JSON list of C-alpha atoms in Angstrom, two decimals:
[
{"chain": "A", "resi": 1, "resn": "UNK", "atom": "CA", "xyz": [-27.04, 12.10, -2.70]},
{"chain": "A", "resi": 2, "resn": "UNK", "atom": "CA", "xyz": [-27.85, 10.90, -6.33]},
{"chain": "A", "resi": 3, "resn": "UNK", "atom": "CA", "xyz": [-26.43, 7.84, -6.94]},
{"chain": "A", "resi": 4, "resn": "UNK", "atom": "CA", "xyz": [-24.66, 8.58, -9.93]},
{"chain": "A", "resi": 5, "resn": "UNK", "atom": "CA", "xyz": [-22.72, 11.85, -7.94]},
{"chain": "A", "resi": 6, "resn": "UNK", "atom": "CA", "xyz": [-22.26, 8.76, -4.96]},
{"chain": "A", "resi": 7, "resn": "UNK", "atom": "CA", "xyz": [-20.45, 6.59, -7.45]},
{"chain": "A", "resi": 8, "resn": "UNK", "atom": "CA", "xyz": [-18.42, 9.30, -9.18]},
{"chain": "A", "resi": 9, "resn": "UNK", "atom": "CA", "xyz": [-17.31, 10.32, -5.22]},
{"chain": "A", "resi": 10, "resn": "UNK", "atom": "CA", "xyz": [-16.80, 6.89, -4.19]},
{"chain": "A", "resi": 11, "resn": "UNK", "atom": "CA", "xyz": [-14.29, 6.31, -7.00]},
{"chain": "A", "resi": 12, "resn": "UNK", "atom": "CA", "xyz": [-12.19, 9.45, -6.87]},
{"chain": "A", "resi": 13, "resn": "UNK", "atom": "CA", "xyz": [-12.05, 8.50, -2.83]},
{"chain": "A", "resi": 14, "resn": "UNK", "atom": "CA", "xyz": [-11.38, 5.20, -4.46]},
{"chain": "A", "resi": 15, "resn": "UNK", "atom": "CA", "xyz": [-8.34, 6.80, -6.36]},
{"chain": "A", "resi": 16, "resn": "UNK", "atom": "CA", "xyz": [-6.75, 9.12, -3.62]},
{"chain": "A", "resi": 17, "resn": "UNK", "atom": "CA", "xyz": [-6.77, 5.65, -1.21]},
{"chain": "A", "resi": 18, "resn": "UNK", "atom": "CA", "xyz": [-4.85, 3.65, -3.67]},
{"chain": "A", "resi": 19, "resn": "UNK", "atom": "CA", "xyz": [-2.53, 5.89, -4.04]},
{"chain": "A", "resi": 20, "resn": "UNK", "atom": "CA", "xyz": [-1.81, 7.02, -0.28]},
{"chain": "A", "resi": 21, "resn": "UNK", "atom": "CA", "xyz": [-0.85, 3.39, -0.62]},
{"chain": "A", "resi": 22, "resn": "UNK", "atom": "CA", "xyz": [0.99, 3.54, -3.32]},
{"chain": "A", "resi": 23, "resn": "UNK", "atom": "CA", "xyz": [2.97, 6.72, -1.18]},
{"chain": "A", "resi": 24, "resn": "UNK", "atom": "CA", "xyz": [3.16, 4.20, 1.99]},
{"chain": "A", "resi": 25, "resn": "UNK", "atom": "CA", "xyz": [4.25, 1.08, 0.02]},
{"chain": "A", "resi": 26, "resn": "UNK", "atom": "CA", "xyz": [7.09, 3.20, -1.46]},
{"chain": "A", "resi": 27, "resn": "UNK", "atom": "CA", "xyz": [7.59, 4.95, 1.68]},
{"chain": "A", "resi": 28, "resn": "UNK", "atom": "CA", "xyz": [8.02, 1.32, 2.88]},
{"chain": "A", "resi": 29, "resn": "UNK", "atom": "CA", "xyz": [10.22, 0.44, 0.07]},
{"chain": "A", "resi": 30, "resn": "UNK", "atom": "CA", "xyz": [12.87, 2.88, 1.17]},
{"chain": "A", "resi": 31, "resn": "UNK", "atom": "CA", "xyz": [12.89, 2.24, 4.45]},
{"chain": "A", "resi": 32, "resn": "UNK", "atom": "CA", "xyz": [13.85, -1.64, 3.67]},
{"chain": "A", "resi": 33, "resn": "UNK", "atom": "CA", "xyz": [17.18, -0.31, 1.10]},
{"chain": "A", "resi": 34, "resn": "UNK", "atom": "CA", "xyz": [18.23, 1.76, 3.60]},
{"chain": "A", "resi": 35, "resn": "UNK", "atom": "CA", "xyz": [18.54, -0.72, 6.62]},
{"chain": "A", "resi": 36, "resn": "UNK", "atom": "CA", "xyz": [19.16, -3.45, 3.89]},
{"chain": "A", "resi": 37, "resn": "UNK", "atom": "CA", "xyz": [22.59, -0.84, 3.14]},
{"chain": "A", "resi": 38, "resn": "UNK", "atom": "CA", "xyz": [23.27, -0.28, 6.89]},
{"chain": "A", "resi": 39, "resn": "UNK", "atom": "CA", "xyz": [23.24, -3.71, 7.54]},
{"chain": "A", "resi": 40, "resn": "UNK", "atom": "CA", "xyz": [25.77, -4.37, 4.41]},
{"chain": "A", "resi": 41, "resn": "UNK", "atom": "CA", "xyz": [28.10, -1.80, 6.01]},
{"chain": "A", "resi": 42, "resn": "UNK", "atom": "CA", "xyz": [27.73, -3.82, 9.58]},
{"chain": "A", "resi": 43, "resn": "UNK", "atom": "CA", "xyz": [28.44, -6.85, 7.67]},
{"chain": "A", "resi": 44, "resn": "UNK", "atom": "CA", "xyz": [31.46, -5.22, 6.07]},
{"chain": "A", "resi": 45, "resn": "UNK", "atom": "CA", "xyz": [32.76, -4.27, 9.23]},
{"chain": "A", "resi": 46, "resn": "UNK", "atom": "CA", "xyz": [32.21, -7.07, 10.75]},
{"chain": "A", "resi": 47, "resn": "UNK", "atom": "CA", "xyz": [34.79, -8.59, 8.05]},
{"chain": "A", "resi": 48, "resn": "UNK", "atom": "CA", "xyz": [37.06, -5.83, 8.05]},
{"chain": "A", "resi": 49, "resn": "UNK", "atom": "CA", "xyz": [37.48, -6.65, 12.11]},
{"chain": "A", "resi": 50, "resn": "UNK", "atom": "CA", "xyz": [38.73, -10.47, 10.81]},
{"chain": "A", "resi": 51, "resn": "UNK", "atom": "CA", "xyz": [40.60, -9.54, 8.06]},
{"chain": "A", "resi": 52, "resn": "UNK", "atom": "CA", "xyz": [42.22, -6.26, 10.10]},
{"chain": "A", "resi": 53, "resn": "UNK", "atom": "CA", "xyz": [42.56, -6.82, 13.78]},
{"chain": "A", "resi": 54, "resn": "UNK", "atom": "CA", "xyz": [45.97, -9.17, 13.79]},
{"chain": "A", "resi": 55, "resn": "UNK", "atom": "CA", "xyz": [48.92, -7.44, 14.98]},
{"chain": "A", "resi": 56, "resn": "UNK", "atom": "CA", "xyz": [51.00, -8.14, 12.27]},
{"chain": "A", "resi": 57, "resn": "UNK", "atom": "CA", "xyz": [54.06, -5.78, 13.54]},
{"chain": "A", "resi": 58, "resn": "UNK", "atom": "CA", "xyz": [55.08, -4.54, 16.67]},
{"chain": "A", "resi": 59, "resn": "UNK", "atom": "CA", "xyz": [54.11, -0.76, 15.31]},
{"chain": "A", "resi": 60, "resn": "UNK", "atom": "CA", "xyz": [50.46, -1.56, 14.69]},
{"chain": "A", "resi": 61, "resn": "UNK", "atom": "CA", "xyz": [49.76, -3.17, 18.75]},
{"chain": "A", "resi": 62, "resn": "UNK", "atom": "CA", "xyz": [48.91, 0.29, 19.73]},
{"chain": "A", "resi": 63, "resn": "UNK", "atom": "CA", "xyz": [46.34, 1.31, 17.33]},
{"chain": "A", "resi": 64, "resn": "UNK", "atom": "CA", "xyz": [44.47, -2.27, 17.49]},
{"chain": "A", "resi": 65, "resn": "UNK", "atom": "CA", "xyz": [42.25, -0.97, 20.18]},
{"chain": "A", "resi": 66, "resn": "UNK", "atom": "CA", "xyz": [41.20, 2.48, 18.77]},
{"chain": "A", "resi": 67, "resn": "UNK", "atom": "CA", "xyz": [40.55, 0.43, 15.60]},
{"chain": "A", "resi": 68, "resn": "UNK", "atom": "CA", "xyz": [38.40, -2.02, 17.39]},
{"chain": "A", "resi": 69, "resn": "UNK", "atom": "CA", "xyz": [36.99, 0.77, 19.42]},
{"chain": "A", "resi": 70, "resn": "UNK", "atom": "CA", "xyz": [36.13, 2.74, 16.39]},
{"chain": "A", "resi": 71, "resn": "UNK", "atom": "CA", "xyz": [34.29, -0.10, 14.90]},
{"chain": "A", "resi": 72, "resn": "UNK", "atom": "CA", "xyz": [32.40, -1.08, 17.52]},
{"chain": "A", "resi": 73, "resn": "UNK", "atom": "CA", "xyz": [31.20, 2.66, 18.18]},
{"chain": "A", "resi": 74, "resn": "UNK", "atom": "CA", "xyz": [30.23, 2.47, 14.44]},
{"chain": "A", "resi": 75, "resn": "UNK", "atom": "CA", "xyz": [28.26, -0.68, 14.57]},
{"chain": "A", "resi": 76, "resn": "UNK", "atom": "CA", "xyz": [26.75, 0.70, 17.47]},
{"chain": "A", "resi": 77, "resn": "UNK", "atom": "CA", "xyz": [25.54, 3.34, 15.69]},
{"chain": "A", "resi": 78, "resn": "UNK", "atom": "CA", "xyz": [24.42, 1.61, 12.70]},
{"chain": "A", "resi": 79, "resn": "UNK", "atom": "CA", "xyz": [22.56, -0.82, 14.52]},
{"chain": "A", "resi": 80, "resn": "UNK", "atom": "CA", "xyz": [20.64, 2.06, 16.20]},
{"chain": "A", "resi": 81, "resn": "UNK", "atom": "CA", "xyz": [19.85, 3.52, 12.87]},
{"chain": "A", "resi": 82, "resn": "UNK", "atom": "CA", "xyz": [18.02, 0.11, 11.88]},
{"chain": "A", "resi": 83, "resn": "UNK", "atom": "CA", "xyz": [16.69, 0.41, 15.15]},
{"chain": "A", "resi": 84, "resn": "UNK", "atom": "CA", "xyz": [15.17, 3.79, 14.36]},
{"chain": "A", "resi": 85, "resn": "UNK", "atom": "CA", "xyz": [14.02, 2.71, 10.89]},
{"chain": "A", "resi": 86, "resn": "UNK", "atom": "CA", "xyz": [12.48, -0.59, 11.91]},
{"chain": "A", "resi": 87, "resn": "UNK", "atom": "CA", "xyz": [10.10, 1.67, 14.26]},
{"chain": "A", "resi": 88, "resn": "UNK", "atom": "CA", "xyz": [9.50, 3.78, 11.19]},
{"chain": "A", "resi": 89, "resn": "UNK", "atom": "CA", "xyz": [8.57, 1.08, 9.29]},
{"chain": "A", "resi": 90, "resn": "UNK", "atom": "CA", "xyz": [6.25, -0.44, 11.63]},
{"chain": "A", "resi": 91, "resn": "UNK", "atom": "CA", "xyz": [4.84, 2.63, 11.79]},
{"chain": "A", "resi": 92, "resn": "UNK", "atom": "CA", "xyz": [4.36, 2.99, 8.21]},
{"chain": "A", "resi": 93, "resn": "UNK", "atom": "CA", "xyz": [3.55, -0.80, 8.46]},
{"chain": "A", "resi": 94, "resn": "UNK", "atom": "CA", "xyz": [0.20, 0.74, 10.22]},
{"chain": "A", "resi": 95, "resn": "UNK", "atom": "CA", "xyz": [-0.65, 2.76, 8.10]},
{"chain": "A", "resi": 96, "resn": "UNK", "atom": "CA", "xyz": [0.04, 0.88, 5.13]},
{"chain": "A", "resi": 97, "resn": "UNK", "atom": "CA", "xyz": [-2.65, -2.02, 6.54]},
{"chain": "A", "resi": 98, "resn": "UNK", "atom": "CA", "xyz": [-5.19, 0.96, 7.57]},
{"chain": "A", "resi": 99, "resn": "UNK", "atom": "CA", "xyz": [-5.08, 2.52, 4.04]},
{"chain": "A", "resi": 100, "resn": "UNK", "atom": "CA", "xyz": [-5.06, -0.76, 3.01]},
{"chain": "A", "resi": 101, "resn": "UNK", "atom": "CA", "xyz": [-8.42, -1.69, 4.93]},
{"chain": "A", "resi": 102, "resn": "UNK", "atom": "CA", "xyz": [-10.09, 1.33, 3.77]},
{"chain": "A", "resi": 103, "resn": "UNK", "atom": "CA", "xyz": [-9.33, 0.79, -0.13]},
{"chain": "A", "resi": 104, "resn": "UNK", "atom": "CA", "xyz": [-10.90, -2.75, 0.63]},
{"chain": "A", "resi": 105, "resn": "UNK", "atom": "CA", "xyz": [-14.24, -1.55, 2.23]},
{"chain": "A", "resi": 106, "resn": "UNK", "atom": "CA", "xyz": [-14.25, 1.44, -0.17]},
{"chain": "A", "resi": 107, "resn": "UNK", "atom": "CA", "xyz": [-14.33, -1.21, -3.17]},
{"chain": "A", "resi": 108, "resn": "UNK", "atom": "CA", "xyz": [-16.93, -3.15, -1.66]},
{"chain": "A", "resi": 109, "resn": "UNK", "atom": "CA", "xyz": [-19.37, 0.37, -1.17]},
{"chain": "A", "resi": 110, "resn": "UNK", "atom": "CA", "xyz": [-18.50, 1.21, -4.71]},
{"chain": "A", "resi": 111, "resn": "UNK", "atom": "CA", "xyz": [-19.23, -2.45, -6.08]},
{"chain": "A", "resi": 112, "resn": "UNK", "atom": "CA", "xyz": [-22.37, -2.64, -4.05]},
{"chain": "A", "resi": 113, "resn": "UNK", "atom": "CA", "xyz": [-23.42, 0.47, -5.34]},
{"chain": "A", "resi": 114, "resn": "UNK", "atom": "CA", "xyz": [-23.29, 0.30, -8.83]},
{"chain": "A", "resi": 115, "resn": "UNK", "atom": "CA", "xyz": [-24.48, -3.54, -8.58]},
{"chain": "A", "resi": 116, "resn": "UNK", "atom": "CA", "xyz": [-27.54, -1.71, -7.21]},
{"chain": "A", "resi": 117, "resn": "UNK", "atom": "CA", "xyz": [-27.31, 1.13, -10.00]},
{"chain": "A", "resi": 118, "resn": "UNK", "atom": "CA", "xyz": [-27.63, -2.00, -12.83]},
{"chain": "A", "resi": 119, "resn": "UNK", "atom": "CA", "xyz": [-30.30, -3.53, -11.08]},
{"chain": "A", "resi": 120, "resn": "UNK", "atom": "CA", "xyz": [-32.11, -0.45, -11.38]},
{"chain": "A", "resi": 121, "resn": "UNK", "atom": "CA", "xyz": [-31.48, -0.23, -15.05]},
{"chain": "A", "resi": 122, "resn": "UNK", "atom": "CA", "xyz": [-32.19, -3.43, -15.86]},
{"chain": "A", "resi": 123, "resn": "UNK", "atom": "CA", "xyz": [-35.48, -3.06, -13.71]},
{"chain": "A", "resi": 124, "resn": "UNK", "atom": "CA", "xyz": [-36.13, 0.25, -15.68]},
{"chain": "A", "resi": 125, "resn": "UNK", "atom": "CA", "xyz": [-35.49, -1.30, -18.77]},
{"chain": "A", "resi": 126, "resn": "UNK", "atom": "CA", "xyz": [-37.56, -4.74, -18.10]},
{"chain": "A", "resi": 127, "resn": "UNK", "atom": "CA", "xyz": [-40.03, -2.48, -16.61]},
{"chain": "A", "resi": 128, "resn": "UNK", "atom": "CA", "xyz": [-40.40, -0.36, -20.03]},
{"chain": "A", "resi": 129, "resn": "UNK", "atom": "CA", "xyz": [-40.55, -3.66, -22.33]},
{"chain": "A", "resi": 130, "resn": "UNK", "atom": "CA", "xyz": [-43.36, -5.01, -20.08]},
{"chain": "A", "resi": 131, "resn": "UNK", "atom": "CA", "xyz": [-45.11, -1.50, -21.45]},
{"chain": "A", "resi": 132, "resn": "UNK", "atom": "CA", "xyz": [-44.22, -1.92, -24.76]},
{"chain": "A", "resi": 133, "resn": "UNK", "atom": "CA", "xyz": [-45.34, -5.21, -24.67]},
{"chain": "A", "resi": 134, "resn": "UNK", "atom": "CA", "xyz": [-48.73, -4.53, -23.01]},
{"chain": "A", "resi": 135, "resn": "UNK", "atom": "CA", "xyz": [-49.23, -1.67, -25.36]},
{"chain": "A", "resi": 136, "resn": "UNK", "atom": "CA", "xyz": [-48.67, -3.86, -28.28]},
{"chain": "A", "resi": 137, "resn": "UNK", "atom": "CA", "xyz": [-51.00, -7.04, -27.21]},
{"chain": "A", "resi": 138, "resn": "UNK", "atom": "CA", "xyz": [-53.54, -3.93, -26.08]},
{"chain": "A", "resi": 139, "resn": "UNK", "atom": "CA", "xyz": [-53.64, -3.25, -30.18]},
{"chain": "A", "resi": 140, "resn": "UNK", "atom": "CA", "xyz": [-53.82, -6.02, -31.21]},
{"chain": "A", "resi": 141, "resn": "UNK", "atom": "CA", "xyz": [-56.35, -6.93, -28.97]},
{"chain": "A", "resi": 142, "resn": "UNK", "atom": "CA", "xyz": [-58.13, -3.86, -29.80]},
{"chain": "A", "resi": 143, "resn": "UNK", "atom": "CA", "xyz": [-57.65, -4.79, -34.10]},
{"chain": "A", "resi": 144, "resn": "UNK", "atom": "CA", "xyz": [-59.27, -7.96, -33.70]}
]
């Protein structure tokens, strides 16, 4: 492949990598506010059991347990949901470090290649003022 088309493919590959990243760091970032809001609502019932679960009257003995029972099926529940999502996220963790990996060693091809690309030029180029140069002495050689 010409090296020119190489670098041109190398950076839109470059491109579409950083942002599949991009996609799996925000990907990431949603995953974290959502279990950061389920665990707020554990939290909050967690305080709502202090604040709430004194029998104050002789009326409100009854429903203490379905209360407490109803909370605690809740958390339950919550706590399986950051379950869920913490599996999600360590699979997105995986793929975030993979993308990752392959933006680094895609950067290094690309860098490597057009630090080869301007050694070539500036081979080309010190190779055409050695010509000019050889031309010129040539003539003035040849003048005198």
């Amino acid at each position: 492949m010409d090296r020119s088309r190489r670098i041109q493919a190398l950076g839109v590959l470059q491109r579409i990598k950083e942002h599949e990243l991009d996609a799996h760091a925000a990907q990431m970032g949603q995953i974290r506010l959502h279990q950061a809001k389920l665990q707020d609502e554990v939290t909050r019932l967690n305080e709502q059991v202090e604040t709430e679960a004194q029998i104050t009257s002789p009326e409100s003995a009854p429903f203490l347990a379905g209360f407490l029972q109803a909370v605690e099926t809740r958390k339950a529940f919550l706590q399986s949901e950051i379950t869920t999502l913490d599996k999600k996220a360590a699979l997105i963790e995986g793929q975030l470090f993979d993308t990752y990996t392959e933006v680094r060693s895609n950067k290094a091809v690309l860098d490597k290649t057009l630090l080869d690309k301007r050694k070539e030029e500036d081979m080309a180029e010190a190779s055409a003022l050695e010509e000019i140069a050889r031309n010129r002495y040539l003539r003035q050689k040849a003048k005198a």
